[in-house]
Amino acid sequence: METTDLVLAIFHHLLAFSLAGVIAAEFVLLRNEITPGTIRRLALIDRHYGLLAVLIILVGVGRVFHGLKGWEFYVYNWVFWTKMAIFAAVGLLSIVPTMRFIAWSRQAKANASYQVPETELAAVRRYIWLEALLFLAIPAFAAAMARGYGL
Ligand code: HEM
């Protein structure tokens, strides 16, 4: 149905932009000095990452099965599967920063003068940078797949 397709497409775009916003916010927060307030903010923002990722999977799968083109259009398309693989890779990369944010929050709560070790900070910055870089490729593959590339 056209309305279902439209509503799913709207939510899909809003969720994709929100996810990009979350990655950008983490990227910027990690550039600056890491205070206890920054750690709290990072942990809070990161919780939204998980929620948004689950919602985008649900809406995305909804588009595959209830979109106008029909599921056959996507499941035999390698560009679609490349987009899925990149999304999965971004999700896997996000595990390390999530674990660090949780550990830093715990430490900061137990010790007000806690300083994030420089090596951990550098590693998390690299992970977020790589996530952001890979994430940029997703809309490119999405646009190509929507136009029939990969069939
Ligand atoms: C499990 C995850 C996902 C699934 C199953 C999925 C599935 C889909 C489907 C079925 C379409 C419709 C394409 C068409 O019109 O034929 C679409 C479009 C799109 N997706 Fe996703 N998607 C997922 C995740 C993402 C993510 C994380 C982004 C982040 C940028 C994204 C960005 C887009 C964009 C920009 C379009 C519109 C493409 C266009 O019409 O030019 N998707 N997606």
PDB file of C-alpha atoms and ligand atoms in Angstrom:
ATOM      1  CA  MET A   1       0.000   0.000   0.000  1.00  0.00           C
ATOM      2  CA  GLU A   2       1.282   3.461  -0.925  1.00  0.00           C
ATOM      3  CA  THR A   3       0.535   5.053   2.472  1.00  0.00           C
ATOM      4  CA  THR A   4       2.330   2.244   4.346  1.00  0.00           C
ATOM      5  CA  ASP A   5       5.327   2.660   2.025  1.00  0.00           C
ATOM      6  CA  LEU A   6       5.335   6.426   2.574  1.00  0.00           C
ATOM      7  CA  VAL A   7       5.048   6.189   6.376  1.00  0.00           C
ATOM      8  CA  LEU A   8       7.827   3.558   6.549  1.00  0.00           C
ATOM      9  CA  ALA A   9      10.030   5.682   4.246  1.00  0.00           C
ATOM     10  CA  ILE A  10       9.502   8.785   6.437  1.00  0.00           C
ATOM     11  CA  PHE A  11      10.389   6.908   9.639  1.00  0.00           C
ATOM     12  CA  HIS A  12      13.341   5.215   7.920  1.00  0.00           C
ATOM     13  CA  HIS A  13      14.809   8.577   6.939  1.00  0.00           C
ATOM     14  CA  LEU A  14      14.144  10.167  10.346  1.00  0.00           C
ATOM     15  CA  LEU A  15      15.791   7.229  12.125  1.00  0.00           C
ATOM     16  CA  ALA A  16      18.781   7.235   9.751  1.00  0.00           C
ATOM     17  CA  PHE A  17      19.338  10.969  10.357  1.00  0.00           C
ATOM     18  CA  SER A  18      18.943  10.485  14.124  1.00  0.00           C
ATOM     19  CA  LEU A  19      21.531   7.699  14.080  1.00  0.00           C
ATOM     20  CA  ALA A  20      23.895   9.954  12.120  1.00  0.00           C
ATOM     21  CA  GLY A  21      23.254  12.633  14.785  1.00  0.00           C
ATOM     22  CA  VAL A  22      24.166  10.221  17.583  1.00  0.00           C
ATOM     23  CA  ILE A  23      27.443   9.234  15.900  1.00  0.00           C
ATOM     24  CA  ALA A  24      28.242  12.915  15.197  1.00  0.00           C
ATOM     25  CA  ALA A  25      27.495  13.895  18.820  1.00  0.00           C
ATOM     26  CA  GLU A  26      29.790  11.149  20.163  1.00  0.00           C
ATOM     27  CA  PHE A  27      32.467  12.162  17.664  1.00  0.00           C
ATOM     28  CA  VAL A  28      32.370  15.817  18.790  1.00  0.00           C
ATOM     29  CA  LEU A  29      32.140  15.039  22.540  1.00  0.00           C
ATOM     30  CA  LEU A  30      35.206  12.803  22.268  1.00  0.00           C
ATOM     31  CA  ARG A  31      37.226  15.615  20.623  1.00  0.00           C
ATOM     32  CA  ASN A  32      37.002  17.750  23.783  1.00  0.00           C
ATOM     33  CA  GLU A  33      38.268  17.314  27.317  1.00  0.00           C
ATOM     34  CA  ILE A  34      36.570  14.329  29.000  1.00  0.00           C
ATOM     35  CA  THR A  35      34.954  15.592  32.215  1.00  0.00           C
ATOM     36  CA  PRO A  36      32.513  13.563  34.396  1.00  0.00           C
ATOM     37  CA  GLY A  37      29.729  15.541  32.652  1.00  0.00           C
ATOM     38  CA  THR A  38      31.011  14.468  29.233  1.00  0.00           C
ATOM     39  CA  ILE A  39      31.092  10.829  30.360  1.00  0.00           C
ATOM     40  CA  ARG A  40      27.470  11.082  31.561  1.00  0.00           C
ATOM     41  CA  ARG A  41      26.412  12.669  28.267  1.00  0.00           C
ATOM     42  CA  LEU A  42      28.291  10.056  26.201  1.00  0.00           C
ATOM     43  CA  ALA A  43      26.645   7.197  28.115  1.00  0.00           C
ATOM     44  CA  LEU A  44      23.190   8.770  27.706  1.00  0.00           C
ATOM     45  CA  ILE A  45      23.612   9.439  23.976  1.00  0.00           C
ATOM     46  CA  ASP A  46      24.994   5.947  23.454  1.00  0.00           C
ATOM     47  CA  ARG A  47      21.861   4.376  24.951  1.00  0.00           C
ATOM     48  CA  HIS A  48      19.880   6.099  22.189  1.00  0.00           C
ATOM     49  CA  TYR A  49      22.194   4.512  19.629  1.00  0.00           C
ATOM     50  CA  GLY A  50      20.998   1.017  20.622  1.00  0.00           C
ATOM     51  CA  LEU A  51      17.345   2.036  20.577  1.00  0.00           C
ATOM     52  CA  LEU A  52      17.635   3.774  17.185  1.00  0.00           C
ATOM     53  CA  ALA A  53      19.520   0.809  15.693  1.00  0.00           C
ATOM     54  CA  VAL A  54      16.747  -1.595  16.761  1.00  0.00           C
ATOM     55  CA  LEU A  55      14.053   0.738  15.366  1.00  0.00           C
ATOM     56  CA  ILE A  56      15.848   1.181  12.040  1.00  0.00           C
ATOM     57  CA  ILE A  57      16.128  -2.611  11.672  1.00  0.00           C
ATOM     58  CA  LEU A  58      12.386  -3.000  12.360  1.00  0.00           C
ATOM     59  CA  VAL A  59      11.390  -0.196   9.972  1.00  0.00           C
ATOM     60  CA  GLY A  60      13.953  -1.346   7.356  1.00  0.00           C
ATOM     61  CA  VAL A  61      12.640  -4.933   7.440  1.00  0.00           C
ATOM     62  CA  GLY A  62       9.139  -3.430   7.256  1.00  0.00           C
ATOM     63  CA  ARG A  63      10.155  -1.623   4.057  1.00  0.00           C
ATOM     64  CA  VAL A  64      11.512  -4.868   2.571  1.00  0.00           C
ATOM     65  CA  PHE A  65       8.213  -6.731   3.149  1.00  0.00           C
ATOM     66  CA  HIS A  66       5.636  -3.936   2.938  1.00  0.00           C
ATOM     67  CA  GLY A  67       7.344  -1.572   0.477  1.00  0.00           C
ATOM     68  CA  LEU A  68       5.957  -1.023  -3.011  1.00  0.00           C
ATOM     69  CA  LYS A  69       8.713  -3.007  -4.757  1.00  0.00           C
ATOM     70  CA  GLY A  70       8.170  -6.323  -2.914  1.00  0.00           C
ATOM     71  CA  TRP A  71      10.756  -8.348  -0.970  1.00  0.00           C
ATOM     72  CA  GLU A  72      12.102 -10.091  -4.139  1.00  0.00           C
ATOM     73  CA  PHE A  73      13.515  -6.751  -5.276  1.00  0.00           C
ATOM     74  CA  TYR A  74      15.884  -6.673  -2.288  1.00  0.00           C
ATOM     75  CA  VAL A  75      16.782 -10.225  -1.301  1.00  0.00           C
ATOM     76  CA  TYR A  76      18.451 -11.005  -4.650  1.00  0.00           C
ATOM     77  CA  ASN A  77      20.264  -7.658  -4.765  1.00  0.00           C
ATOM     78  CA  TRP A  78      23.939  -7.616  -3.719  1.00  0.00           C
ATOM     79  CA  VAL A  79      23.912  -3.842  -3.195  1.00  0.00           C
ATOM     80  CA  PHE A  80      21.157  -4.342  -0.569  1.00  0.00           C
ATOM     81  CA  TRP A  81      23.241  -7.017   1.180  1.00  0.00           C
ATOM     82  CA  THR A  82      26.341  -4.806   1.046  1.00  0.00           C
ATOM     83  CA  LYS A  83      24.311  -2.074   2.740  1.00  0.00           C
ATOM     84  CA  MET A  84      23.211  -4.615   5.404  1.00  0.00           C
ATOM     85  CA  ALA A  85      26.822  -5.799   5.901  1.00  0.00           C
ATOM     86  CA  ILE A  86      28.060  -2.218   6.366  1.00  0.00           C
ATOM     87  CA  PHE A  87      25.248  -1.517   8.840  1.00  0.00           C
ATOM     88  CA  ALA A  88      26.167  -4.696  10.755  1.00  0.00           C
ATOM     89  CA  ALA A  89      29.865  -3.711  10.729  1.00  0.00           C
ATOM     90  CA  VAL A  90      28.997  -0.276  12.162  1.00  0.00           C
ATOM     91  CA  GLY A  91      26.928  -2.017  14.850  1.00  0.00           C
ATOM     92  CA  LEU A  92      29.777  -4.381  15.744  1.00  0.00           C
ATOM     93  CA  LEU A  93      32.264  -1.494  15.889  1.00  0.00           C
ATOM     94  CA  SER A  94      29.936   0.369  18.270  1.00  0.00           C
ATOM     95  CA  ILE A  95      30.217  -2.403  20.903  1.00  0.00           C
ATOM     96  CA  VAL A  96      33.696  -1.324  22.041  1.00  0.00           C
ATOM     97  CA  PRO A  97      32.803   2.375  22.655  1.00  0.00           C
ATOM     98  CA  THR A  98      29.572   1.278  24.436  1.00  0.00           C
ATOM     99  CA  MET A  99      31.539  -0.975  26.809  1.00  0.00           C
ATOM    100  CA  ARG A 100      34.021   1.845  27.461  1.00  0.00           C
ATOM    101  CA  PHE A 101      31.310   4.448  28.143  1.00  0.00           C
ATOM    102  CA  ILE A 102      29.688   2.085  30.671  1.00  0.00           C
ATOM    103  CA  ALA A 103      33.048   1.377  32.355  1.00  0.00           C
ATOM    104  CA  TRP A 104      34.006   5.086  32.430  1.00  0.00           C
ATOM    105  CA  SER A 105      30.596   5.997  33.941  1.00  0.00           C
ATOM    106  CA  ARG A 106      31.063   3.411  36.685  1.00  0.00           C
ATOM    107  CA  GLN A 107      34.563   4.637  37.455  1.00  0.00           C
ATOM    108  CA  ALA A 108      33.520   8.309  37.425  1.00  0.00           C
ATOM    109  CA  LYS A 109      30.655   7.563  39.826  1.00  0.00           C
ATOM    110  CA  ALA A 110      32.998   5.753  42.237  1.00  0.00           C
ATOM    111  CA  ASN A 111      35.796   8.328  41.981  1.00  0.00           C
ATOM    112  CA  ALA A 112      35.044  12.020  41.289  1.00  0.00           C
ATOM    113  CA  SER A 113      38.611  12.716  40.109  1.00  0.00           C
ATOM    114  CA  TYR A 114      38.645   9.801  37.655  1.00  0.00           C
ATOM    115  CA  GLN A 115      40.562  10.525  34.440  1.00  0.00           C
ATOM    116  CA  VAL A 116      39.937   8.468  31.318  1.00  0.00           C
ATOM    117  CA  PRO A 117      43.241   6.789  30.320  1.00  0.00           C
ATOM    118  CA  GLU A 118      44.666   8.399  27.183  1.00  0.00           C
ATOM    119  CA  THR A 119      45.111   5.035  25.417  1.00  0.00           C
ATOM    120  CA  GLU A 120      41.434   4.093  25.959  1.00  0.00           C
ATOM    121  CA  LEU A 121      40.305   7.509  24.748  1.00  0.00           C
ATOM    122  CA  ALA A 122      42.460   7.254  21.617  1.00  0.00           C
ATOM    123  CA  ALA A 123      41.075   3.767  20.859  1.00  0.00           C
ATOM    124  CA  VAL A 124      37.439   4.873  21.308  1.00  0.00           C
ATOM    125  CA  ARG A 125      38.060   7.923  19.081  1.00  0.00           C
ATOM    126  CA  ARG A 126      39.374   5.588  16.365  1.00  0.00           C
ATOM    127  CA  TYR A 127      36.335   3.309  16.648  1.00  0.00           C
ATOM    128  CA  ILE A 128      33.883   6.226  16.360  1.00  0.00           C
ATOM    129  CA  TRP A 129      35.848   7.671  13.435  1.00  0.00           C
ATOM    130  CA  LEU A 130      35.674   4.336  11.613  1.00  0.00           C
ATOM    131  CA  GLU A 131      31.956   3.984  12.433  1.00  0.00           C
ATOM    132  CA  ALA A 132      31.283   7.473  11.004  1.00  0.00           C
ATOM    133  CA  LEU A 133      33.287   6.706   7.869  1.00  0.00           C
ATOM    134  CA  LEU A 134      31.464   3.422   7.202  1.00  0.00           C
ATOM    135  CA  PHE A 135      28.092   4.976   8.035  1.00  0.00           C
ATOM    136  CA  LEU A 136      28.599   7.499   5.203  1.00  0.00           C
ATOM    137  CA  ALA A 137      28.637   4.633   2.713  1.00  0.00           C
ATOM    138  CA  ILE A 138      25.167   3.390   3.779  1.00  0.00           C
ATOM    139  CA  PRO A 139      23.067   6.135   2.074  1.00  0.00           C
ATOM    140  CA  ALA A 140      25.187   5.723  -1.073  1.00  0.00           C
ATOM    141  CA  PHE A 141      24.393   1.995  -1.238  1.00  0.00           C
ATOM    142  CA  ALA A 142      20.749   2.715  -0.279  1.00  0.00           C
ATOM    143  CA  ALA A 143      20.337   5.177  -3.156  1.00  0.00           C
ATOM    144  CA  ALA A 144      21.949   2.721  -5.620  1.00  0.00           C
ATOM    145  CA  MET A 145      19.813  -0.219  -4.471  1.00  0.00           C
ATOM    146  CA  ALA A 146      16.604   1.866  -4.634  1.00  0.00           C
ATOM    147  CA  ARG A 147      17.408   2.562  -8.291  1.00  0.00           C
ATOM    148  CA  GLY A 148      17.881  -1.087  -9.204  1.00  0.00           C
ATOM    149  CA  TYR A 149      21.680  -1.316  -9.091  1.00  0.00           C
ATOM    150  CA  GLY A 150      22.856  -4.722  -7.908  1.00  0.00           C
ATOM    151  CA  LEU A 151      20.080  -6.764  -9.510  1.00  0.00           C
TER     152      LEU A 151
HETATM  153  C1  HEM B   1      18.427  -3.411   8.806  1.00  0.00           C
HETATM  154  C2  HEM B   1      18.615  -2.193   8.378  1.00  0.00           C
HETATM  155  C3  HEM B   1      18.000  -1.614   7.131  1.00  0.00           C
HETATM  156  C4  HEM B   1      17.131  -2.175   6.211  1.00  0.00           C
HETATM  157  C5  HEM B   1      16.511  -3.570   6.226  1.00  0.00           C
HETATM  158  C6  HEM B   1      16.891  -1.167   5.198  1.00  0.00           C
HETATM  159  C7  HEM B   1      16.048  -1.312   4.117  1.00  0.00           C
HETATM  160  C8  HEM B   1      15.729  -0.318   3.218  1.00  0.00           C
HETATM  161  C9  HEM B   1      14.737  -0.430   2.169  1.00  0.00           C
HETATM  162  C10 HEM B   1      13.897  -1.655   1.878  1.00  0.00           C
HETATM  163  C11 HEM B   1      14.705   0.748   1.498  1.00  0.00           C
HETATM  164  C12 HEM B   1      13.776   1.109   0.327  1.00  0.00           C
HETATM  165  C13 HEM B   1      14.556   1.287  -0.963  1.00  0.00           C
HETATM  166  C14 HEM B   1      13.617   1.530  -2.123  1.00  0.00           C
HETATM  167  O1  HEM B   1      13.005   2.586  -2.216  1.00  0.00           O
HETATM  168  O2  HEM B   1      13.509   0.614  -2.951  1.00  0.00           O
HETATM  169  C15 HEM B   1      15.689   1.622   2.120  1.00  0.00           C
HETATM  170  C16 HEM B   1      15.978   2.917   1.717  1.00  0.00           C
HETATM  171  C17 HEM B   1      16.895   3.745   2.302  1.00  0.00           C
HETATM  172  N1  HEM B   1      17.696   3.443   3.390  1.00  0.00           N
HETATM  173 FE1  HEM B   1      17.644   1.718   4.471  1.00  0.00          FE
HETATM  174  N2  HEM B   1      17.625  -0.039   5.515  1.00  0.00           N
HETATM  175  C18 HEM B   1      18.315  -0.272   6.684  1.00  0.00           C
HETATM  176  C19 HEM B   1      19.170   0.588   7.322  1.00  0.00           C
HETATM  177  C20 HEM B   1      19.506   1.850   6.882  1.00  0.00           C
HETATM  178  C21 HEM B   1      20.441   2.729   7.527  1.00  0.00           C
HETATM  179  C22 HEM B   1      21.221   2.440   8.806  1.00  0.00           C
HETATM  180  C23 HEM B   1      20.504   3.857   6.803  1.00  0.00           C
HETATM  181  C24 HEM B   1      21.397   5.002   7.166  1.00  0.00           C
HETATM  182  C25 HEM B   1      21.782   5.938   6.412  1.00  0.00           C
HETATM  183  C26 HEM B   1      19.605   3.715   5.667  1.00  0.00           C
HETATM  184  C27 HEM B   1      19.379   4.659   4.686  1.00  0.00           C
HETATM  185  C28 HEM B   1      18.460   4.557   3.661  1.00  0.00           C
HETATM  186  C29 HEM B   1      18.163   5.610   2.709  1.00  0.00           C
HETATM  187  C30 HEM B   1      18.817   6.995   2.646  1.00  0.00           C
HETATM  188  C31 HEM B   1      17.179   5.100   1.847  1.00  0.00           C
HETATM  189  C32 HEM B   1      16.509   5.828   0.678  1.00  0.00           C
HETATM  190  C33 HEM B   1      17.192   5.457  -0.629  1.00  0.00           C
HETATM  191  C34 HEM B   1      16.532   6.179  -1.802  1.00  0.00           C
HETATM  192  O3  HEM B   1      15.308   6.114  -1.949  1.00  0.00           O
HETATM  193  O4  HEM B   1      17.271   6.819  -2.578  1.00  0.00           O
HETATM  194  N3  HEM B   1      19.019   2.467   5.750  1.00  0.00           N
HETATM  195  N4  HEM B   1      16.299   0.946   3.161  1.00  0.00           N
END
